[in-house]
Every structure is written in C-alpha cells, then in structure tokens.
mmCIF file of C-alpha atoms in Angstrom:
data_model
loop_
_atom_site.group_PDB
_atom_site.id
_atom_site.type_symbol
_atom_site.label_atom_id
_atom_site.label_comp_id
_atom_site.label_asym_id
_atom_site.label_seq_id
_atom_site.Cartn_x
_atom_site.Cartn_y
_atom_site.Cartn_z
ATOM 1 C CA MET A 23 0.042 0.067 0.013
ATOM 2 C CA ILE A 24 1.171 3.715 -0.472
ATOM 3 C CA PHE A 25 0.819 4.560 3.088
ATOM 4 C CA LYS A 26 1.757 2.628 6.327
ATOM 5 C CA ARG A 27 -0.657 0.063 7.645
ATOM 6 C CA SER A 28 -1.088 2.295 10.826
ATOM 7 C CA LEU A 29 -2.229 5.240 8.761
ATOM 8 C CA TRP A 30 -4.872 3.145 6.833
ATOM 9 C CA LEU A 31 -6.132 1.934 10.311
ATOM 10 C CA VAL A 32 -6.667 5.404 11.321
ATOM 11 C CA ILE A 33 -8.443 6.229 8.227
ATOM 12 C CA HIS A 34 -10.718 3.228 8.449
ATOM 13 C CA ARG A 35 -11.613 4.059 12.116
ATOM 14 C CA TRP A 36 -12.440 7.686 11.391
ATOM 15 C CA ALA A 37 -14.262 6.887 8.122
ATOM 16 C CA GLY A 38 -16.347 4.260 9.937
ATOM 17 C CA LEU A 39 -17.137 6.597 12.795
ATOM 18 C CA ILE A 40 -18.244 9.466 10.465
ATOM 19 C CA MET A 41 -20.411 6.971 8.355
ATOM 20 C CA SER A 42 -21.729 4.770 11.171
ATOM 21 C CA LEU A 43 -24.839 6.779 12.242
ATOM 22 C CA LEU A 44 -25.850 7.405 8.575
ATOM 23 C CA LEU A 45 -25.393 3.713 7.646
ATOM 24 C CA ILE A 46 -27.396 2.564 10.679
ATOM 25 C CA VAL A 47 -30.292 4.893 9.493
ATOM 26 C CA VAL A 48 -29.961 3.742 5.813
ATOM 27 C CA ALA A 49 -29.597 0.036 6.675
ATOM 28 C CA LEU A 50 -32.573 -0.138 9.133
ATOM 29 C CA THR A 51 -34.775 1.646 6.661
ATOM 30 C CA GLY A 52 -33.591 -0.418 3.703
ATOM 31 C CA SER A 53 -34.563 -3.615 5.635
ATOM 32 C CA LEU A 54 -38.160 -2.266 5.652
ATOM 33 C CA LEU A 55 -37.964 -1.269 1.965
ATOM 34 C CA ALA A 56 -37.097 -4.775 1.039
ATOM 35 C CA PHE A 57 -40.765 -5.452 1.479
ATOM 36 C CA HIS A 58 -42.070 -1.992 0.433
ATOM 37 C CA SER A 59 -44.811 -3.298 -1.718
ATOM 38 C CA GLU A 60 -46.197 -5.887 0.886
ATOM 39 C CA LEU A 61 -46.048 -3.185 3.577
ATOM 40 C CA GLU A 62 -47.606 -0.584 1.640
ATOM 41 C CA ARG A 63 -50.564 -2.930 0.717
ATOM 42 C CA LEU A 64 -50.860 -3.933 4.285
ATOM 43 C CA ILE A 65 -51.018 -0.211 5.474
ATOM 44 C CA ASN A 66 -53.034 1.159 2.660
ATOM 45 C CA PRO A 67 -55.426 -1.529 1.389
ATOM 46 C CA GLN A 68 -57.667 1.303 0.124
ATOM 47 C CA PHE A 69 -55.237 2.135 -2.581
ATOM 48 C CA TYR A 70 -55.483 -1.161 -4.349
ATOM 49 C CA SER A 71 -58.145 -2.576 -6.689
ATOM 50 C CA ASP A 72 -59.113 -6.176 -6.503
ATOM 51 C CA GLU A 73 -60.375 -6.243 -10.160
ATOM 52 C CA ASP A 74 -57.273 -8.052 -11.417
ATOM 53 C CA ASP A 75 -59.189 -9.818 -14.182
ATOM 54 C CA ARG A 76 -60.122 -6.521 -15.767
ATOM 55 C CA ASP A 77 -58.056 -4.704 -18.371
ATOM 56 C CA THR A 78 -56.093 -1.606 -17.178
ATOM 57 C CA LEU A 79 -56.465 1.794 -18.775
ATOM 58 C CA ASP A 80 -53.673 3.085 -20.883
ATOM 59 C CA ILE A 81 -51.554 5.937 -19.705
ATOM 60 C CA GLY A 82 -53.096 8.574 -21.875
ATOM 61 C CA THR A 83 -56.554 7.844 -20.522
ATOM 62 C CA LEU A 84 -55.287 7.784 -16.901
ATOM 63 C CA ALA A 85 -53.623 11.160 -17.592
ATOM 64 C CA ALA A 86 -56.998 12.608 -18.847
ATOM 65 C CA GLN A 87 -58.719 11.311 -15.666
ATOM 66 C CA VAL A 88 -56.053 13.134 -13.577
ATOM 67 C CA GLU A 89 -56.608 16.321 -15.406
ATOM 68 C CA GLN A 90 -60.422 15.949 -14.960
ATOM 69 C CA ILE A 91 -59.977 15.277 -11.128
ATOM 70 C CA VAL A 92 -57.462 18.099 -10.434
ATOM 71 C CA PRO A 93 -57.647 20.608 -13.430
ATOM 72 C CA ASP A 94 -54.874 22.640 -11.993
ATOM 73 C CA ALA A 95 -52.321 19.747 -11.878
ATOM 74 C CA GLN A 96 -49.076 19.748 -13.721
ATOM 75 C CA ILE A 97 -48.607 15.904 -14.461
ATOM 76 C CA ASN A 98 -44.976 14.833 -14.016
ATOM 77 C CA SER A 99 -45.284 11.007 -14.119
ATOM 78 C CA ILE A 100 -47.973 8.332 -14.379
ATOM 79 C CA PHE A 101 -46.895 4.769 -13.101
ATOM 80 C CA LEU A 102 -48.796 1.444 -13.366
ATOM 81 C CA GLU A 103 -45.954 -0.131 -11.374
ATOM 82 C CA GLY A 104 -45.720 -3.341 -13.260
ATOM 83 C CA ASN A 105 -46.782 -6.206 -10.969
ATOM 84 C CA GLN A 106 -46.805 -4.242 -7.652
ATOM 85 C CA GLY A 107 -50.444 -3.190 -8.256
ATOM 86 C CA LEU A 108 -50.326 0.459 -7.206
ATOM 87 C CA THR A 109 -51.268 2.855 -10.101
ATOM 88 C CA PHE A 110 -50.567 6.557 -9.296
ATOM 89 C CA ALA A 111 -49.685 10.040 -10.768
ATOM 90 C CA MET A 112 -47.003 12.304 -9.443
ATOM 91 C CA VAL A 113 -48.300 15.819 -9.927
ATOM 92 C CA ARG A 114 -47.284 19.393 -9.203
ATOM 93 C CA MET A 115 -50.040 21.543 -7.678
ATOM 94 C CA PRO A 116 -50.136 25.415 -7.605
ATOM 95 C CA ALA A 117 -48.813 26.431 -4.216
ATOM 96 C CA THR A 118 -51.137 27.979 -1.668
ATOM 97 C CA SER A 119 -50.584 31.405 0.039
ATOM 98 C CA ASP A 120 -48.361 29.864 2.398
ATOM 99 C CA GLY A 121 -46.398 28.079 -0.286
ATOM 100 C CA TYR A 122 -47.545 24.475 0.760
ATOM 101 C CA THR A 123 -49.537 21.950 -1.270
ATOM 102 C CA ASP A 124 -51.340 19.158 0.458
ATOM 103 C CA PHE A 125 -50.630 16.432 -2.008
ATOM 104 C CA ASP A 126 -48.382 15.554 -4.978
ATOM 105 C CA GLN A 127 -49.402 12.019 -5.489
ATOM 106 C CA LEU A 128 -52.804 10.961 -6.819
ATOM 107 C CA ILE A 129 -53.570 7.192 -6.473
ATOM 108 C CA LEU A 130 -55.946 5.848 -9.197
ATOM 109 C CA ASN A 131 -57.951 2.642 -9.923
ATOM 110 C CA PRO A 132 -56.169 1.355 -12.970
ATOM 111 C CA HIS A 133 -59.389 -0.074 -14.392
ATOM 112 C CA THR A 134 -61.598 2.876 -14.030
ATOM 113 C CA GLY A 135 -59.491 5.781 -13.370
ATOM 114 C CA GLU A 136 -61.396 6.649 -10.289
ATOM 115 C CA GLU A 137 -59.396 8.314 -7.530
ATOM 116 C CA LEU A 138 -58.557 6.035 -4.519
ATOM 117 C CA GLY A 139 -56.498 8.513 -2.554
ATOM 118 C CA ARG A 140 -54.004 11.401 -2.533
ATOM 119 C CA ARG A 141 -51.092 12.167 -0.271
ATOM 120 C CA LYS A 142 -47.974 14.387 0.063
ATOM 121 C CA PHE A 143 -45.331 11.802 -0.677
ATOM 122 C CA GLY A 144 -43.388 11.132 2.552
ATOM 123 C CA ALA A 145 -45.296 13.657 4.750
ATOM 124 C CA ILE A 146 -45.606 11.519 8.031
ATOM 125 C CA SER A 147 -47.679 14.414 9.316
ATOM 126 C CA GLN A 148 -50.582 13.003 7.219
ATOM 127 C CA GLY A 149 -50.505 9.788 9.335
ATOM 128 C CA MET A 150 -49.701 6.116 8.512
ATOM 129 C CA THR A 151 -50.908 6.412 4.911
ATOM 130 C CA ASN A 152 -47.583 7.970 4.350
ATOM 131 C CA PHE A 153 -45.468 5.500 6.575
ATOM 132 C CA MET A 154 -43.603 3.815 3.693
ATOM 133 C CA PRO A 155 -43.065 6.848 1.524
ATOM 134 C CA PHE A 156 -41.677 8.402 4.749
ATOM 135 C CA ILE A 157 -39.272 5.303 5.101
ATOM 136 C CA TYR A 158 -38.231 5.758 1.436
ATOM 137 C CA LYS A 159 -37.433 9.531 1.794
ATOM 138 C CA LEU A 160 -35.549 8.906 5.037
ATOM 139 C CA HIS A 161 -33.542 6.110 3.383
ATOM 140 C CA TYR A 162 -32.836 8.050 0.086
ATOM 141 C CA THR A 163 -32.636 11.721 1.280
ATOM 142 C CA LEU A 164 -32.497 11.661 5.158
ATOM 143 C CA LEU A 165 -35.602 13.897 4.694
ATOM 144 C CA LEU A 166 -33.348 16.742 3.583
ATOM 145 C CA ASP A 167 -34.107 16.521 -0.089
ATOM 146 C CA LYS A 168 -31.243 17.357 -2.352
ATOM 147 C CA ILE A 169 -28.887 18.213 0.432
ATOM 148 C CA GLY A 170 -29.713 14.648 1.943
ATOM 149 C CA VAL A 171 -28.996 12.955 -1.416
ATOM 150 C CA TRP A 172 -25.686 14.732 -1.643
ATOM 151 C CA ILE A 173 -24.643 13.700 1.955
ATOM 152 C CA LEU A 174 -25.520 10.048 1.457
ATOM 153 C CA GLY A 175 -23.805 10.040 -1.995
ATOM 154 C CA VAL A 176 -20.559 11.287 -0.359
ATOM 155 C CA CYS A 177 -21.012 8.659 2.380
ATOM 156 C CA ALA A 178 -21.597 5.913 -0.205
ATOM 157 C CA ALA A 179 -18.401 6.900 -1.987
ATOM 158 C CA LEU A 180 -16.579 6.856 1.320
ATOM 159 C CA TRP A 181 -18.100 3.597 2.127
ATOM 160 C CA THR A 182 -16.979 2.137 -1.213
ATOM 161 C CA ILE A 183 -13.368 3.092 -0.655
ATOM 162 C CA ASP A 184 -13.494 1.985 3.060
ATOM 163 C CA CYS A 185 -14.487 -1.435 1.776
ATOM 164 C CA PHE A 186 -11.045 -1.915 0.220
ATOM 165 C CA VAL A 187 -9.258 -0.356 3.236
ATOM 166 C CA GLY A 188 -11.099 -2.716 5.745
ATOM 167 C CA PHE A 189 -10.353 -5.707 3.495
ATOM 168 C CA TYR A 190 -6.514 -4.795 3.429
ATOM 169 C CA LEU A 191 -6.511 -4.328 7.303
ATOM 170 C CA THR A 192 -7.652 -7.998 7.704
ATOM 171 C CA LEU A 193 -4.594 -9.254 5.943
ATOM 172 C CA PRO A 194 -1.611 -10.511 7.924
ATOM 173 C CA ALA A 195 0.590 -7.641 8.617
ATOM 174 C CA ARG A 196 4.240 -7.618 6.990
ATOM 175 C CA ASN A 197 6.027 -7.187 10.323
ATOM 176 C CA LYS A 198 4.573 -10.561 11.273
ATOM 177 C CA VAL A 199 6.551 -12.055 8.484
ATOM 178 C CA LYS A 200 9.750 -10.730 9.918
ATOM 179 C CA ARG A 201 8.912 -12.155 13.347
ATOM 180 C CA GLU A 202 8.363 -15.606 11.635
ATOM 181 C CA ILE A 203 11.789 -15.407 9.952
ATOM 182 C CA ASN A 204 13.309 -14.635 13.442
ATOM 183 C CA HIS A 205 11.413 -17.760 14.752
ATOM 184 C CA ASN A 206 12.713 -19.877 11.967
ATOM 185 C CA TYR A 207 16.305 -18.716 12.824
ATOM 186 C CA LEU A 208 15.719 -19.754 16.310
ATOM 187 C CA GLY A 209 14.320 -23.180 15.304
ATOM 188 C CA SER A 210 10.567 -22.316 15.813
ATOM 189 C CA SER A 211 7.983 -23.592 13.211
ATOM 190 C CA SER A 212 6.519 -20.913 10.813
ATOM 191 C CA LYS A 213 2.914 -20.490 9.838
ATOM 192 C CA SER A 214 1.855 -19.912 6.204
ATOM 193 C CA TRP A 215 0.250 -16.731 5.099
ATOM 194 C CA TRP A 216 -3.095 -18.343 4.894
ATOM 195 C CA GLN A 217 -2.679 -19.705 8.474
ATOM 196 C CA ARG A 218 -2.056 -16.333 9.776
ATOM 197 C CA TRP A 219 -5.105 -14.974 7.957
ATOM 198 C CA GLN A 220 -7.521 -17.725 9.034
ATOM 199 C CA PRO A 221 -8.297 -16.102 12.439
ATOM 200 C CA ALA A 222 -9.656 -13.009 10.588
ATOM 201 C CA TRP A 223 -12.502 -15.241 9.266
ATOM 202 C CA LYS A 224 -13.443 -16.759 12.690
ATOM 203 C CA ILE A 225 -15.629 -15.584 15.498
ATOM 204 C CA ARG A 226 -14.566 -16.760 18.956
ATOM 205 C CA LEU A 227 -17.766 -17.333 20.715
ATOM 206 C CA GLY A 228 -16.442 -18.026 24.111
ATOM 207 C CA ALA A 229 -14.025 -15.075 24.010
ATOM 208 C CA SER A 230 -14.283 -11.785 26.213
ATOM 209 C CA PHE A 231 -16.720 -9.007 25.081
ATOM 210 C CA ASN A 232 -13.938 -7.085 23.466
ATOM 211 C CA LYS A 233 -12.604 -9.927 21.379
ATOM 212 C CA LEU A 234 -16.167 -11.111 20.447
ATOM 213 C CA ASN A 235 -17.097 -7.537 19.299
ATOM 214 C CA PHE A 236 -13.896 -7.302 17.286
ATOM 215 C CA ASP A 237 -14.392 -10.667 15.667
ATOM 216 C CA LEU A 238 -18.087 -9.774 14.884
ATOM 217 C CA HIS A 239 -16.896 -6.702 13.036
ATOM 218 C CA ARG A 240 -13.936 -8.239 11.175
ATOM 219 C CA ALA A 241 -15.311 -11.652 10.294
ATOM 220 C CA ASN A 242 -18.753 -10.458 9.085
ATOM 221 C CA GLY A 243 -16.988 -7.762 7.036
ATOM 222 C CA LEU A 244 -14.802 -10.390 5.392
ATOM 223 C CA TRP A 245 -17.555 -13.062 4.756
ATOM 224 C CA LEU A 246 -19.863 -10.489 3.292
ATOM 225 C CA TRP A 247 -17.339 -8.247 1.562
ATOM 226 C CA ILE A 248 -18.574 -8.638 -1.970
ATOM 227 C CA ILE A 249 -22.162 -7.910 -0.874
ATOM 228 C CA LEU A 250 -21.215 -4.792 1.231
ATOM 229 C CA LEU A 251 -19.200 -3.460 -1.767
ATOM 230 C CA MET A 252 -22.111 -4.088 -4.008
ATOM 231 C CA PHE A 253 -24.409 -2.178 -1.581
ATOM 232 C CA ALA A 254 -21.892 0.683 -1.190
ATOM 233 C CA TRP A 255 -21.238 1.125 -4.992
ATOM 234 C CA SER A 256 -24.945 0.855 -5.943
ATOM 235 C CA SER A 257 -25.570 3.558 -3.344
ATOM 236 C CA VAL A 258 -23.255 5.712 -5.165
ATOM 237 C CA TYR A 259 -25.333 5.135 -8.297
ATOM 238 C CA MET A 260 -28.516 5.824 -6.448
ATOM 239 C CA ASN A 261 -27.223 9.246 -5.105
ATOM 240 C CA MET A 262 -24.591 10.293 -7.596
ATOM 241 C CA TRP A 263 -25.919 8.672 -10.782
ATOM 242 C CA ASP A 264 -25.136 11.687 -13.087
ATOM 243 C CA SER A 265 -21.715 12.615 -11.671
ATOM 244 C CA VAL A 266 -19.375 10.332 -9.882
ATOM 245 C CA TYR A 267 -20.998 7.037 -10.771
ATOM 246 C CA THR A 268 -21.210 7.892 -14.601
ATOM 247 C CA TRP A 269 -17.575 9.278 -14.579
ATOM 248 C CA ALA A 270 -16.229 5.984 -12.885
ATOM 249 C CA THR A 271 -18.272 3.659 -15.088
ATOM 250 C CA ARG A 272 -17.459 5.265 -18.397
ATOM 251 C CA VAL A 273 -13.765 4.992 -17.473
ATOM 252 C CA VAL A 274 -13.947 1.163 -17.933
ATOM 253 C CA LEU A 275 -17.283 0.348 -19.689
ATOM 254 C CA GLU A 276 -19.657 1.817 -22.335
ATOM 255 C CA TYR A 277 -22.572 3.461 -20.439
ATOM 256 C CA ARG A 278 -25.260 5.559 -21.902
ATOM 257 C CA ALA A 279 -28.109 7.260 -20.141
ATOM 258 C CA PRO A 280 -30.215 10.384 -20.522
ATOM 259 C CA TRP A 281 -27.887 12.452 -18.628
ATOM 260 C CA THR A 282 -24.897 11.491 -20.813
ATOM 261 C CA GLU A 283 -26.817 11.708 -24.248
ATOM 262 C CA ILE A 284 -29.309 14.440 -23.744
ATOM 263 C CA ALA A 285 -28.497 17.917 -22.672
ATOM 264 C CA LYS A 286 -30.532 19.985 -20.240
ATOM 265 C CA LEU A 287 -32.653 22.789 -21.607
ATOM 266 C CA PRO A 288 -31.891 26.429 -20.577
ATOM 267 C CA ALA A 289 -35.009 26.258 -18.495
ATOM 268 C CA PRO A 290 -37.348 23.521 -17.549
ATOM 269 C CA LEU A 291 -40.122 22.695 -19.900
ATOM 270 C CA GLN A 292 -43.528 24.029 -18.674
ATOM 271 C CA LYS A 293 -45.800 23.088 -21.449
ATOM 272 C CA THR A 294 -45.370 20.443 -23.978
ATOM 273 C CA GLU A 295 -46.579 20.298 -27.630
ATOM 274 C CA LEU A 296 -47.463 16.534 -27.171
ATOM 275 C CA SER A 297 -50.240 15.861 -24.661
ATOM 276 C CA TRP A 298 -50.039 12.931 -22.409
ATOM 277 C CA ARG A 299 -52.511 11.024 -24.687
ATOM 278 C CA GLU A 300 -50.466 11.765 -27.752
ATOM 279 C CA ALA A 301 -47.203 11.137 -25.944
ATOM 280 C CA ASN A 302 -48.538 7.605 -24.948
ATOM 281 C CA ILE A 303 -49.214 6.868 -28.587
ATOM 282 C CA VAL A 304 -45.777 7.922 -29.591
ATOM 283 C CA GLY A 305 -44.266 5.955 -26.737
ATOM 284 C CA GLN A 306 -46.102 2.814 -27.756
ATOM 285 C CA ARG A 307 -44.901 3.132 -31.330
ATOM 286 C CA LEU A 308 -41.270 3.825 -30.514
ATOM 287 C CA MET A 309 -41.274 0.868 -28.082
ATOM 288 C CA ALA A 310 -42.698 -1.435 -30.650
ATOM 289 C CA GLU A 311 -39.833 -0.507 -33.029
ATOM 290 C CA HIS A 312 -37.383 -0.702 -30.136
ATOM 291 C CA ALA A 313 -38.682 -4.394 -29.494
ATOM 292 C CA GLN A 314 -38.620 -5.238 -33.030
ATOM 293 C CA ALA A 315 -35.086 -4.037 -33.546
ATOM 294 C CA HIS A 316 -33.715 -6.033 -30.674
ATOM 295 C CA GLN A 317 -36.051 -9.092 -31.017
ATOM 296 C CA ILE A 318 -37.638 -8.794 -27.585
ATOM 297 C CA SER A 319 -41.202 -8.785 -26.393
ATOM 298 C CA VAL A 320 -43.059 -6.244 -24.357
ATOM 299 C CA GLU A 321 -44.670 -7.908 -21.222
ATOM 300 C CA LYS A 322 -46.360 -5.034 -19.444
ATOM 301 C CA VAL A 323 -46.362 -1.152 -19.511
ATOM 302 C CA VAL A 324 -44.738 0.247 -16.303
ATOM 303 C CA GLY A 325 -45.280 4.007 -16.771
ATOM 304 C CA MET A 326 -44.296 7.268 -18.353
ATOM 305 C CA LYS A 327 -42.322 10.309 -17.059
ATOM 306 C CA LEU A 328 -41.910 13.794 -18.163
ATOM 307 C CA ASP A 329 -38.338 14.990 -17.648
ATOM 308 C CA ARG A 330 -38.850 18.707 -17.806
ATOM 309 C CA GLU A 331 -35.254 19.569 -17.501
ATOM 310 C CA ARG A 332 -34.278 17.805 -20.785
ATOM 311 C CA GLY A 333 -37.745 18.235 -22.502
ATOM 312 C CA ILE A 334 -38.333 14.551 -22.961
ATOM 313 C CA TYR A 335 -40.903 11.818 -22.155
ATOM 314 C CA ASN A 336 -39.568 8.403 -20.711
ATOM 315 C CA TYR A 337 -41.805 5.524 -21.774
ATOM 316 C CA THR A 338 -41.044 2.342 -19.662
ATOM 317 C CA VAL A 339 -42.067 -1.226 -20.093
ATOM 318 C CA ARG A 340 -41.205 -4.549 -18.672
ATOM 319 C CA SER A 341 -39.750 -6.709 -21.515
ATOM 320 C CA SER A 342 -38.214 -10.097 -22.006
ATOM 321 C CA ARG A 343 -34.771 -8.512 -21.578
ATOM 322 C CA ASP A 344 -35.675 -7.326 -17.948
ATOM 323 C CA ILE A 345 -33.958 -9.207 -15.103
ATOM 324 C CA GLN A 346 -36.056 -7.853 -12.327
ATOM 325 C CA ASP A 347 -38.872 -9.686 -10.574
ATOM 326 C CA ARG A 348 -40.893 -6.387 -10.423
ATOM 327 C CA ARG A 349 -41.498 -3.613 -12.710
ATOM 328 C CA GLY A 350 -38.980 -3.165 -15.613
ATOM 329 C CA VAL A 351 -36.495 -0.772 -17.121
ATOM 330 C CA THR A 352 -36.687 -1.041 -20.818
ATOM 331 C CA ARG A 353 -37.167 2.467 -21.952
ATOM 332 C CA VAL A 354 -37.573 4.882 -24.820
ATOM 333 C CA TYR A 355 -36.855 8.610 -24.432
ATOM 334 C CA PHE A 356 -38.285 10.993 -26.945
ATOM 335 C CA ASP A 357 -38.782 14.772 -27.580
ATOM 336 C CA ALA A 358 -41.763 16.051 -25.655
ATOM 337 C CA ASN A 359 -42.596 18.583 -28.400
ATOM 338 C CA THR A 360 -41.810 16.668 -31.615
ATOM 339 C CA GLY A 361 -41.800 12.915 -30.597
ATOM 340 C CA GLU A 362 -38.372 12.467 -32.093
ATOM 341 C CA LEU A 363 -36.712 9.424 -30.585
ATOM 342 C CA ARG A 364 -33.701 10.677 -28.473
ATOM 343 C CA LEU A 365 -32.489 7.399 -26.718
ATOM 344 C CA ALA A 366 -33.530 3.690 -26.360
ATOM 345 C CA THR A 367 -32.179 1.560 -23.736
ATOM 346 C CA LEU A 368 -32.363 -2.106 -22.591
ATOM 347 C CA PRO A 369 -31.559 -3.543 -19.112
ATOM 348 C CA ILE A 370 -28.974 -5.974 -20.297
ATOM 349 C CA GLY A 371 -27.219 -6.976 -23.502
ATOM 350 C CA GLN A 372 -26.887 -3.525 -25.080
ATOM 351 C CA TRP A 373 -24.043 -1.681 -23.505
ATOM 352 C CA ASN A 374 -21.990 -3.362 -20.815
ATOM 353 C CA GLY A 375 -22.128 -0.416 -18.457
ATOM 354 C CA ASN A 376 -25.931 -0.464 -18.539
ATOM 355 C CA THR A 377 -25.930 -4.143 -17.922
ATOM 356 C CA VAL A 378 -23.773 -3.804 -14.801
ATOM 357 C CA THR A 379 -25.921 -0.961 -13.714
ATOM 358 C CA SER A 380 -29.028 -2.765 -14.163
ATOM 359 C CA TRP A 381 -27.771 -5.727 -11.959
ATOM 360 C CA LEU A 382 -26.535 -3.311 -9.308
ATOM 361 C CA TYR A 383 -29.995 -1.639 -9.202
ATOM 362 C CA ALA A 384 -31.894 -4.810 -9.085
ATOM 363 C CA LEU A 385 -29.706 -6.391 -6.356
ATOM 364 C CA HIS A 386 -29.850 -3.296 -4.169
ATOM 365 C CA MET A 387 -33.590 -3.002 -4.655
ATOM 366 C CA GLY A 388 -34.279 -6.709 -3.994
ATOM 367 C CA ASN A 389 -35.883 -7.088 -7.314
ATOM 368 C CA VAL A 390 -34.154 -10.364 -8.262
ATOM 369 C CA PHE A 391 -34.124 -13.933 -7.000
ATOM 370 C CA GLY A 392 -37.510 -13.680 -5.649
ATOM 371 C CA LEU A 393 -38.512 -13.901 -1.878
ATOM 372 C CA THR A 394 -35.116 -15.509 -0.970
ATOM 373 C CA TRP A 395 -33.010 -12.433 -2.079
ATOM 374 C CA ARG A 396 -35.563 -9.886 -0.483
ATOM 375 C CA ILE A 397 -35.154 -11.681 2.901
ATOM 376 C CA PHE A 398 -31.299 -11.567 2.382
ATOM 377 C CA VAL A 399 -31.504 -7.841 1.609
ATOM 378 C CA CYS A 400 -33.734 -7.406 4.837
ATOM 379 C CA VAL A 401 -31.168 -9.249 6.891
ATOM 380 C CA MET A 402 -28.242 -7.355 5.478
ATOM 381 C CA GLY A 403 -29.761 -4.289 6.804
ATOM 382 C CA PHE A 404 -29.288 -5.644 10.257
ATOM 383 C CA VAL A 405 -25.797 -6.893 9.516
ATOM 384 C CA ILE A 406 -24.605 -3.429 8.253
ATOM 385 C CA THR A 407 -26.155 -1.965 11.455
ATOM 386 C CA LEU A 408 -24.183 -4.625 13.494
ATOM 387 C CA LEU A 409 -20.960 -3.730 11.676
ATOM 388 C CA SER A 410 -21.623 0.003 12.367
ATOM 389 C CA ILE A 411 -22.146 -0.521 16.128
ATOM 390 C CA THR A 412 -19.259 -2.912 16.697
ATOM 391 C CA GLY A 413 -17.194 -0.332 14.807
ATOM 392 C CA ILE A 414 -18.256 2.393 17.248
ATOM 393 C CA VAL A 415 -17.447 0.189 20.185
ATOM 394 C CA ILE A 416 -13.824 -0.698 18.944
ATOM 395 C CA TRP A 417 -13.363 3.035 18.442
ATOM 396 C CA MET A 418 -14.479 3.816 21.822
ATOM 397 C CA LYS A 419 -12.338 1.150 23.322
ATOM 398 C CA LYS A 420 -9.254 2.372 21.460
ATOM 399 C CA ARG A 421 -9.985 5.868 22.483
ATOM 400 C CA GLN A 422 -10.298 4.868 26.137
ATOM 401 C CA ALA A 423 -7.008 2.952 25.948
ATOM 402 C CA ARG A 424 -5.206 5.970 24.516
ATOM 403 C CA GLN A 425 -6.616 8.198 27.230
ATOM 404 C CA ILE A 426 -5.414 5.861 29.979
ATOM 405 C CA SER A 427 -2.038 5.672 28.298
ATOM 406 C CA HIS A 428 -1.849 9.340 28.138
ATOM 407 C CA LEU A 429 -2.639 9.683 31.792
ATOM 408 C CA ILE A 430 0.050 7.182 32.728
ATOM 409 C CA VAL A 431 2.651 9.100 30.871
ATOM 410 C CA THR A 432 1.405 12.406 32.222
ATOM 411 C CA SER A 433 1.479 10.902 35.821
ATOM 412 C CA SER A 434 4.925 9.583 35.246
ATOM 413 C CA ARG A 435 6.399 12.856 34.088
ATOM 414 C CA SER A 436 4.724 14.613 36.981
ATOM 415 C CA SER A 437 6.281 12.298 39.477
ATOM 416 C CA ASN A 438 9.790 12.713 37.926
#
C-alpha cells in the first residue's frame, strides 16, 4: 500500500465513525424497504383494486382522468408499477398562499381511473398512509431533499473506498513475516500466510466481550465483503448517478443514459406540444420499433415520466430482456414537443455499463431471485447495523486505551 498500515487503520476508524450513524439509518430503513410493496398494501389496502381480471386503462386515458379530477395539476409521471399493483400519478399543484400543497401523489384505480386516494409523498404528518413513503425518503434523502442526497452520496463513495481499506487491514501484517523469519532462525516452526489470515475469518464465541465484538466486526466484514461492496457502489449510483457513478463507469465500460446523451434545456419545460395521450401513442410506437429491432417482447407497461429539465418523455415497459422480478427498465426517451426518438435503452445486452448498472440496481432494490433475495436484503440491513455498532465500540475502546495511556505518561512525568 502507498501509506503505512497504521495510517490506513486510522483512516478506517475515522471513516467508519463518520459513516456509522448514517449507515445505521439507511440500513434499518432499507430492511423495511425490501418489503416495500407488501407493507404498503398492508398499511393502505384502500389504494389497491381487487379487479385483477379486468384490463387496465392506458397511460393517456389515466392522464385525462387526472386532469379531470385536478384541473390545475401539472402531471410529471404516471406509473402502473408493473406487478406491484399500485397505480398513481405524481403531480405538481399550484402552491397555496403559505407556499404549501397538501398532495403531490394521486392514486388511481387502474381499471376505471377513479381516485383512490391522495397524499403528500413522505409527509408523515398525514399519518400512517405515508409511512412507507416516509421510510423511503428517510432512506434516500434523510428527509433533507437534495442536500440529503448529496450527503448520502458522499457517504456511499466513502463507504466504497473503505470497503477496500477494511479488507486490506484484515490481511496479515508484514511485520509478522519478519517475526516468523526470526522464529525460524531460532528453530521455531513458521505459519503460512493463509494460516495467519485464518483467524480473521473466525468468531471466537467463548471469548471476552471486546474480542467477540472485534471478531463480529472483522469476520462479518470479510465473509460479506462482496455484498457490502455491491451495496456501497450501488448506493453511489442511487445518489450520484449523473456525476461520480457515470464518470467512474465510463472509464472502464460503455455506459449511456439520458444524462450522458441528452443535454438539459436552458430552462425546465413547462408546457409540451405533445399531450399525455399523444405522448402515450408515440411511446407505444417507438417501443414497438425498439422491441422489433432487438427481437424482444413487451410484457407490461410500467409507466411514463416527463423530464422537464431535458424536455423528454420516458416511456418504460417490462420486457423479455428485464432481469427484475418487479417492474421493468426497458425504455425509450423522446422529445416532448416533436416526438423524435432521443434514446432507447435495454436493461442488459446492449451496453456493458448499462448491464452492470441494471444488476446493481436490481440487487440493491431486492428485485431479483424472488423472496429469498428480499429476505437476504432485509437481513443485510441488520448486518450493516451490527458492523456499524461494533465499529463504534472498537473506536471507543481504542480511545479509552489511548486516554489511559496518556494519563499514565502524564502522571509519570509529573512524579519525575
């Protein structure tokens, strides 16, 4: 390594201390979000329609229903949510005199367009109806909006780097090799490199509290290192998708996304030439062409979103190329005024950077490998919490030892 081991140890301790409280919050909320859909349905059964045997309305018709229910609404997205069952529109309402709007999400019956509910997404002041959105916003933004996204993005980048630092610190120290040579010279038996590394993988269940705490921190970090690195780097994607993640990915892989291919407008688009009904027709046509070109089949429409900063509609479906158990990320992006295709993406098999990103996203969200992986993601939230707490305990013990050592030295000097 470039620096001495002792310096990396200090970096690991302080990085862990800085991240620990944030990771505990994110990990515990992430455990709940692994079962987001199930908990949402349990808390808000009134938001779901039991008419599963009926055809759902298309996005254009649902948009017309939204405009009829709330004529002043500025629609930003409509999602059918694939197989999760919740159909909703995200809207922007004119602010009241105090600058507050009481809702930005309108939940609809996908078969009739009837309103099933409305809420201000994440506003826990509205009661349990917003519990899961509140957990989501706490997990993703710390309830601090853009500032929270930035803070968690920096934390995720630091966590990614610290994964490598922590792994390095579990390796046998080089000075031990020198001691082994001296032992050999004196006739003692030497241990192999692997034999000296083996204790790092073990937990001494009958040991003292301090030793057990240290083993839980080190061994769990080793056994789950790949998974922890995946969660750390995918968190960088979640929070710094258009900056750090894109830059790092494009260094080694081919990666294309709206923020790399489509420039922002001088000012966000307020009105579009294409209505939502017209945009839905364009999206269907472009997606059919996209599917034919890549020999894939469209399984279900997920939703459509208007990116006002870039002046484009994003039409999303679940296709035969999707790897997720839920929803889908097969997309076409087209101009909100002309309908011109600007970008068409597949989850996998198109550009290797996009394929890696799709897997990172799906694994992080618990959207692959069915119930087994979701349970694992839920458990990992508690494991990350355990690693954070044991790390804090180790730091406190080391700090206490340094303070005692300092007092002894000070006392010794005073007596002399």
